[in-house]
PDB file of C-alpha atoms in Angstrom:
ATOM      1  CA  MET A   1     162.617-166.409 -55.166  1.00 75.00           C
ATOM      2  CA  GLU A   2     162.270-165.009 -58.526  1.00 76.00           C
ATOM      3  CA  VAL A   3     161.660-168.274 -61.186  1.00 77.00           C
ATOM      4  CA  THR A   4     162.058-168.002 -64.536  1.00 72.00           C
ATOM      5  CA  THR A   5     161.417-169.730 -67.165  1.00 61.00           C
ATOM      6  CA  THR A   6     163.535-168.704 -69.962  1.00 61.00           C
ATOM      7  CA  PRO A   7     165.527-172.117 -70.904  1.00 59.00           C
ATOM      8  CA  PRO A   8     169.111-171.495 -71.369  1.00 54.00           C
ATOM      9  CA  GLN A   9     171.103-170.747 -74.882  1.00 54.00           C
ATOM     10  CA  ARG A  10     172.415-173.785 -76.098  1.00 53.00           C
ATOM     11  CA  HIS A  11     175.401-171.518 -76.525  1.00 53.00           C
ATOM     12  CA  THR A  12     175.646-170.905 -72.921  1.00 55.00           C
ATOM     13  CA  VAL A  13     175.018-174.629 -71.657  1.00 49.00           C
ATOM     14  CA  ASN A  14     177.813-175.846 -74.738  1.00 48.00           C
ATOM     15  CA  ALA A  15     180.238-173.625 -73.418  1.00 52.00           C
ATOM     16  CA  SER A  16     180.706-172.205 -77.028  1.00 53.00           C
ATOM     17  CA  SER A  17     179.848-168.338 -77.874  1.00 59.00           C
ATOM     18  CA  ILE A  18     180.533-165.797 -74.747  1.00 74.00           C
ATOM     19  CA  THR A  19     177.777-163.322 -76.248  1.00 75.00           C
ATOM     20  CA  GLY A  20     175.595-166.345 -75.473  1.00 73.00           C
ATOM     21  CA  LEU A  21     176.435-166.537 -72.512  1.00 78.00           C
ATOM     22  CA  GLU A  22     177.108-161.959 -72.218  1.00 84.00           C
ATOM     23  CA  ARG A  23     172.901-162.926 -73.150  1.00 85.00           C
ATOM     24  CA  ASP A  24     171.433-165.050 -70.109  1.00 84.00           C
ATOM     25  CA  VAL A  25     174.061-163.050 -68.166  1.00 88.00           C
ATOM     26  CA  GLU A  26     171.604-159.818 -68.557  1.00 91.00           C
ATOM     27  CA  MET A  27     168.165-162.621 -68.230  1.00 90.00           C
ATOM     28  CA  VAL A  28     169.662-163.024 -64.627  1.00 92.00           C
ATOM     29  CA  ILE A  29     170.224-159.767 -64.351  1.00 95.00           C
ATOM     30  CA  ALA A  30     166.895-158.534 -64.796  1.00 94.00           C
ATOM     31  CA  GLU A  31     165.734-161.178 -62.985  1.00 93.00           C
ATOM     32  CA  ALA A  32     168.008-160.036 -59.992  1.00 96.00           C
ATOM     33  CA  SER A  33     166.162-156.558 -60.522  1.00 96.00           C
ATOM     34  CA  GLN A  34     162.824-157.349 -59.783  1.00 94.00           C
ATOM     35  CA  VAL A  35     163.395-159.226 -56.019  1.00 95.00           C
ATOM     36  CA  SER A  36     165.310-155.859 -56.174  1.00 96.00           C
ATOM     37  CA  GLU A  37     162.514-154.311 -55.973  1.00 94.00           C
ATOM     38  CA  THR A  38     160.787-156.266 -54.140  1.00 91.00           C
ATOM     39  CA  ILE A  39     163.184-155.890 -51.320  1.00 91.00           C
ATOM     40  CA  ILE A  40     162.913-152.564 -52.080  1.00 90.00           C
ATOM     41  CA  HIS A  41     158.720-152.373 -51.918  1.00 87.00           C
ATOM     42  CA  LEU A  42     158.583-154.946 -48.660  1.00 85.00           C
ATOM     43  CA  ARG A  43     161.646-151.548 -46.870  1.00 86.00           C
ATOM     44  CA  SER A  44     158.867-149.459 -47.221  1.00 83.00           C
ATOM     45  CA  HIS A  45     155.857-151.543 -47.509  1.00 78.00           C
ATOM     46  CA  PRO A  46     156.299-153.974 -45.249  1.00 71.00           C
ATOM     47  CA  ALA A  47     152.739-154.198 -44.090  1.00 69.00           C
ATOM     48  CA  ARG A  48     151.017-154.223 -47.877  1.00 69.00           C
ATOM     49  CA  LEU A  49     153.298-156.436 -48.882  1.00 63.00           C
ATOM     50  CA  ALA A  50     153.969-158.946 -46.066  1.00 62.00           C
ATOM     51  CA  GLY A  51     150.192-158.578 -44.687  1.00 66.00           C
ATOM     52  CA  GLN A  52     151.342-158.172 -41.088  1.00 66.00           C
ATOM     53  CA  PRO A  53     152.006-154.473 -39.916  1.00 64.00           C
ATOM     54  CA  GLY A  54     154.772-153.790 -38.572  1.00 62.00           C
ATOM     55  CA  MET A  55     156.570-156.885 -40.157  1.00 63.00           C
ATOM     56  CA  ARG A  56     160.374-156.026 -41.011  1.00 67.00           C
ATOM     57  CA  ALA A  57     162.456-158.122 -42.299  1.00 68.00           C
ATOM     58  CA  ARG A  58     165.776-157.766 -40.947  1.00 81.00           C
ATOM     59  CA  GLU A  59     167.410-159.895 -43.816  1.00 89.00           C
ATOM     60  CA  PHE A  60     167.491-161.163 -47.359  1.00 93.00           C
ATOM     61  CA  PHE A  61     168.588-163.740 -49.339  1.00 95.00           C
ATOM     62  CA  PRO A  62     167.471-162.976 -52.646  1.00 96.00           C
ATOM     63  CA  VAL A  63     167.371-166.073 -54.876  1.00 95.00           C
ATOM     64  CA  ILE A  64     166.673-166.785 -58.680  1.00 94.00           C
ATOM     65  CA  VAL A  65     165.002-170.113 -60.132  1.00 92.00           C
ATOM     66  CA  LEU A  66     166.895-170.883 -63.103  1.00 87.00           C
ATOM     67  CA  THR A  67     165.730-173.989 -66.101  1.00 76.00           C
ATOM     68  CA  GLU A  68     167.755-176.703 -66.368  1.00 70.00           C
ATOM     69  CA  GLY A  69     171.043-176.051 -68.236  1.00 70.00           C
ATOM     70  CA  PHE A  70     171.853-173.237 -66.701  1.00 76.00           C
ATOM     71  CA  PRO A  71     175.358-173.402 -66.438  1.00 77.00           C
ATOM     72  CA  ASN A  72     175.532-173.083 -62.397  1.00 80.00           C
ATOM     73  CA  ASN A  73     178.797-173.049 -61.173  1.00 83.00           C
ATOM     74  CA  PHE A  74     181.622-170.896 -59.350  1.00 88.00           C
ATOM     75  CA  ILE A  75     182.395-169.127 -62.796  1.00 87.00           C
ATOM     76  CA  VAL A  76     179.019-168.368 -63.832  1.00 87.00           C
ATOM     77  CA  THR A  77     177.934-167.158 -60.627  1.00 92.00           C
ATOM     78  CA  GLY A  78     181.314-164.901 -60.488  1.00 93.00           C
ATOM     79  CA  ILE A  79     180.288-163.079 -62.964  1.00 92.00           C
ATOM     80  CA  VAL A  80     176.257-162.894 -62.259  1.00 94.00           C
ATOM     81  CA  ARG A  81     177.738-161.216 -58.775  1.00 96.00           C
ATOM     82  CA  ASP A  82     180.614-159.568 -60.062  1.00 96.00           C
ATOM     83  CA  GLU A  83     177.778-157.424 -62.493  1.00 96.00           C
ATOM     84  CA  LEU A  84     175.023-156.860 -59.929  1.00 97.00           C
ATOM     85  CA  ARG A  85     178.347-155.159 -57.805  1.00 97.00           C
ATOM     86  CA  ARG A  86     178.729-153.407 -60.746  1.00 97.00           C
ATOM     87  CA  ARG A  87     175.397-151.797 -60.969  1.00 97.00           C
ATOM     88  CA  GLY A  88     174.830-151.866 -57.994  1.00 97.00           C
ATOM     89  CA  ILE A  89     172.012-154.163 -57.454  1.00 97.00           C
ATOM     90  CA  LEU A  90     171.621-156.090 -54.410  1.00 96.00           C
ATOM     91  CA  GLN A  91     174.146-153.797 -52.807  1.00 96.00           C
ATOM     92  CA  GLU A  92     171.677-152.803 -49.816  1.00 93.00           C
ATOM     93  CA  ALA A  93     172.672-153.559 -45.986  1.00 92.00           C
ATOM     94  CA  GLY A  94     171.065-157.216 -45.451  1.00 93.00           C
ATOM     95  CA  VAL A  95     171.170-158.411 -48.662  1.00 95.00           C
ATOM     96  CA  ALA A  96     173.128-161.692 -49.289  1.00 94.00           C
ATOM     97  CA  PRO A  97     174.615-162.203 -52.111  1.00 94.00           C
ATOM     98  CA  VAL A  98     171.881-163.203 -54.880  1.00 96.00           C
ATOM     99  CA  GLU A  99     171.867-167.324 -55.468  1.00 95.00           C
ATOM    100  CA  LEU A 100     171.598-169.594 -58.403  1.00 94.00           C
ATOM    101  CA  MET A 101     169.280-172.030 -58.121  1.00 93.00           C
ATOM    102  CA  THR A 102     167.398-174.404 -60.362  1.00 88.00           C
ATOM    103  CA  LEU A 103     164.810-177.071 -59.473  1.00 86.00           C
ATOM    104  CA  GLY A 104     167.041-179.844 -58.195  1.00 86.00           C
ATOM    105  CA  ASP A 105     168.904-177.817 -55.735  1.00 89.00           C
ATOM    106  CA  LEU A 106     164.866-176.627 -54.679  1.00 89.00           C
ATOM    107  CA  ASP A 107     164.544-180.576 -54.070  1.00 88.00           C
ATOM    108  CA  VAL A 108     168.357-181.061 -52.302  1.00 88.00           C
ATOM    109  CA  VAL A 109     167.053-177.781 -50.489  1.00 90.00           C
ATOM    110  CA  GLU A 110     163.695-179.672 -49.423  1.00 90.00           C
ATOM    111  CA  ALA A 111     165.394-182.643 -48.287  1.00 88.00           C
ATOM    112  CA  MET A 112     167.774-180.518 -45.802  1.00 87.00           C
ATOM    113  CA  ALA A 113     164.832-178.912 -44.805  1.00 88.00           C
ATOM    114  CA  GLU A 114     162.588-182.331 -44.207  1.00 89.00           C
ATOM    115  CA  HIS A 115     165.603-184.712 -42.610  1.00 85.00           C
ATOM    116  CA  GLN A 116     167.737-182.345 -41.526  1.00 84.00           C
ATOM    117  CA  GLY A 117     165.389-179.316 -40.140  1.00 84.00           C
ATOM    118  CA  SER A 118     167.595-176.862 -42.383  1.00 88.00           C
ATOM    119  CA  THR A 119     165.930-173.479 -43.348  1.00 91.00           C
ATOM    120  CA  LEU A 120     167.381-171.983 -46.589  1.00 93.00           C
ATOM    121  CA  PRO A 121     168.959-169.265 -44.589  1.00 93.00           C
ATOM    122  CA  ASP A 122     170.387-171.157 -42.612  1.00 93.00           C
ATOM    123  CA  LEU A 123     172.221-172.976 -45.017  1.00 94.00           C
ATOM    124  CA  LEU A 124     172.726-169.867 -47.294  1.00 95.00           C
ATOM    125  CA  ARG A 125     174.930-169.096 -44.119  1.00 94.00           C
ATOM    126  CA  ALA A 126     176.545-171.142 -43.627  1.00 93.00           C
ATOM    127  CA  LYS A 127     177.566-171.763 -47.737  1.00 93.00           C
ATOM    128  CA  ALA A 128     178.407-167.783 -47.319  1.00 93.00           C
ATOM    129  CA  ALA A 129     180.834-169.241 -45.092  1.00 93.00           C
ATOM    130  CA  SER A 130     182.593-172.074 -46.777  1.00 93.00           C
ATOM    131  CA  ALA A 131     185.057-172.596 -49.836  1.00 92.00           C
ATOM    132  CA  PHE A 132     182.049-173.869 -51.758  1.00 92.00           C
ATOM    133  CA  ARG A 133     180.449-169.847 -51.262  1.00 92.00           C
ATOM    134  CA  SER A 134     180.050-169.340 -55.214  1.00 91.00           C
ATOM    135  CA  ASP A 135     179.537-172.924 -56.102  1.00 90.00           C
ATOM    136  CA  SER A 136     176.448-174.429 -56.688  1.00 89.00           C
ATOM    137  CA  ILE A 137     174.051-175.470 -53.369  1.00 91.00           C
ATOM    138  CA  ARG A 138     173.663-178.921 -54.189  1.00 88.00           C
ATOM    139  CA  ASN A 139     177.744-178.974 -54.316  1.00 89.00           C
ATOM    140  CA  PHE A 140     177.185-177.021 -51.235  1.00 91.00           C
ATOM    141  CA  ILE A 141     175.304-179.520 -49.327  1.00 89.00           C
ATOM    142  CA  LEU A 142     176.948-182.962 -51.212  1.00 86.00           C
ATOM    143  CA  SER A 143     179.932-181.604 -49.314  1.00 88.00           C
ATOM    144  CA  GLN A 144     178.693-182.224 -46.162  1.00 82.00           C
ATOM    145  CA  PRO A 145     179.505-185.314 -44.508  1.00 75.00           C
ATOM    146  CA  SER A 146     177.031-184.580 -41.980  1.00 73.00           C
ATOM    147  CA  TYR A 147     174.286-183.677 -43.617  1.00 72.00           C
ATOM    148  CA  ASN A 148     173.865-187.064 -44.452  1.00 69.00           C
ATOM    149  CA  LEU A 149     171.638-186.846 -47.938  1.00 73.00           C
ATOM    150  CA  LYS A 150     168.051-188.618 -48.197  1.00 73.00           C
ATOM    151  CA  ARG A 151     165.661-188.141 -50.566  1.00 68.00           C
ATOM    152  CA  CYS A 152     162.276-185.955 -49.422  1.00 65.00           C
ATOM    153  CA  THR A 153     159.358-187.922 -49.116  1.00 73.00           C
ATOM    154  CA  ARG A 154     157.679-186.136 -52.640  1.00 71.00           C
ATOM    155  CA  VAL A 155     161.354-186.724 -54.304  1.00 67.00           C
ATOM    156  CA  ALA A 156     160.965-190.431 -53.418  1.00 63.00           C
ATOM    157  CA  ALA A 157     157.639-191.132 -54.053  1.00 69.00           C
ATOM    158  CA  GLY A 158     158.119-190.045 -57.877  1.00 67.00           C
ATOM    159  CA  PHE A 159     160.946-191.735 -57.903  1.00 63.00           C
ATOM    160  CA  GLN A 160     159.531-195.134 -56.275  1.00 70.00           C
ATOM    161  CA  ARG A 161     155.752-194.288 -58.703  1.00 73.00           C
ATOM    162  CA  PHE A 162     157.999-194.977 -61.262  1.00 71.00           C
ATOM    163  CA  PHE A 163     160.448-197.399 -60.778  1.00 69.00           C
ATOM    164  CA  SER A 164     156.864-199.426 -59.851  1.00 74.00           C
ATOM    165  CA  TYR A 165     155.218-198.976 -63.520  1.00 71.00           C
ATOM    166  CA  ILE A 166     159.046-200.568 -64.367  1.00 72.00           C
ATOM    167  CA  LYS A 167     159.033-203.710 -62.922  1.00 74.00           C
ATOM    168  CA  GLU A 168     155.207-204.358 -63.331  1.00 73.00           C
ATOM    169  CA  THR A 169     155.636-203.641 -67.531  1.00 73.00           C
ATOM    170  CA  ILE A 170     158.673-205.577 -67.146  1.00 74.00           C
ATOM    171  CA  ALA A 171     156.897-208.928 -65.750  1.00 71.00           C
ATOM    172  CA  PHE A 172     154.465-208.307 -68.093  1.00 68.00           C
ATOM    173  CA  GLY A 173     156.755-208.248 -70.649  1.00 64.00           C
ATOM    174  CA  ASP A 174     154.797-204.869 -72.715  1.00 61.00           C
ATOM    175  CA  LEU A 175     158.139-202.577 -73.010  1.00 58.00           C
ATOM    176  CA  ARG A 176     156.562-200.651 -75.444  1.00 59.00           C
TER     177      ARG A 176
END
């Protein structure tokens, strides 16, 4: 998993400039290259990187976590995956297609782990076999009626604190 804090350009968010999108795609490709290097090192020196001798990962699920506002949809994901294919990045056997996620997507994945017992690899395998393979993980999960999604405890607690604060503020008439 690679996390970037580089915000997308406004032109990309507003879909008003192909140049802005190209620059943002290049940023994602750079992050994917870092993930690819990590996978190469994990395969060649698993004990040094994983801390466990004899550990050999057979399957990798590259994830790039982007800032909110990045257009995480099937068009942008398709562009990124096509460019990675063209450059031969993350194309080795045992490497799943790169996934683009936001922090909000990770909250949904956390909720699935907490309430359904689903692991991230389980979700990504199911997504890859679905019509949502190029869409966001959040859209995939929300499209599955059997998942019965609920907020994870951590996020629900944050909402509860916020609403308690609002309730107290209204009760005291202090809305500054």
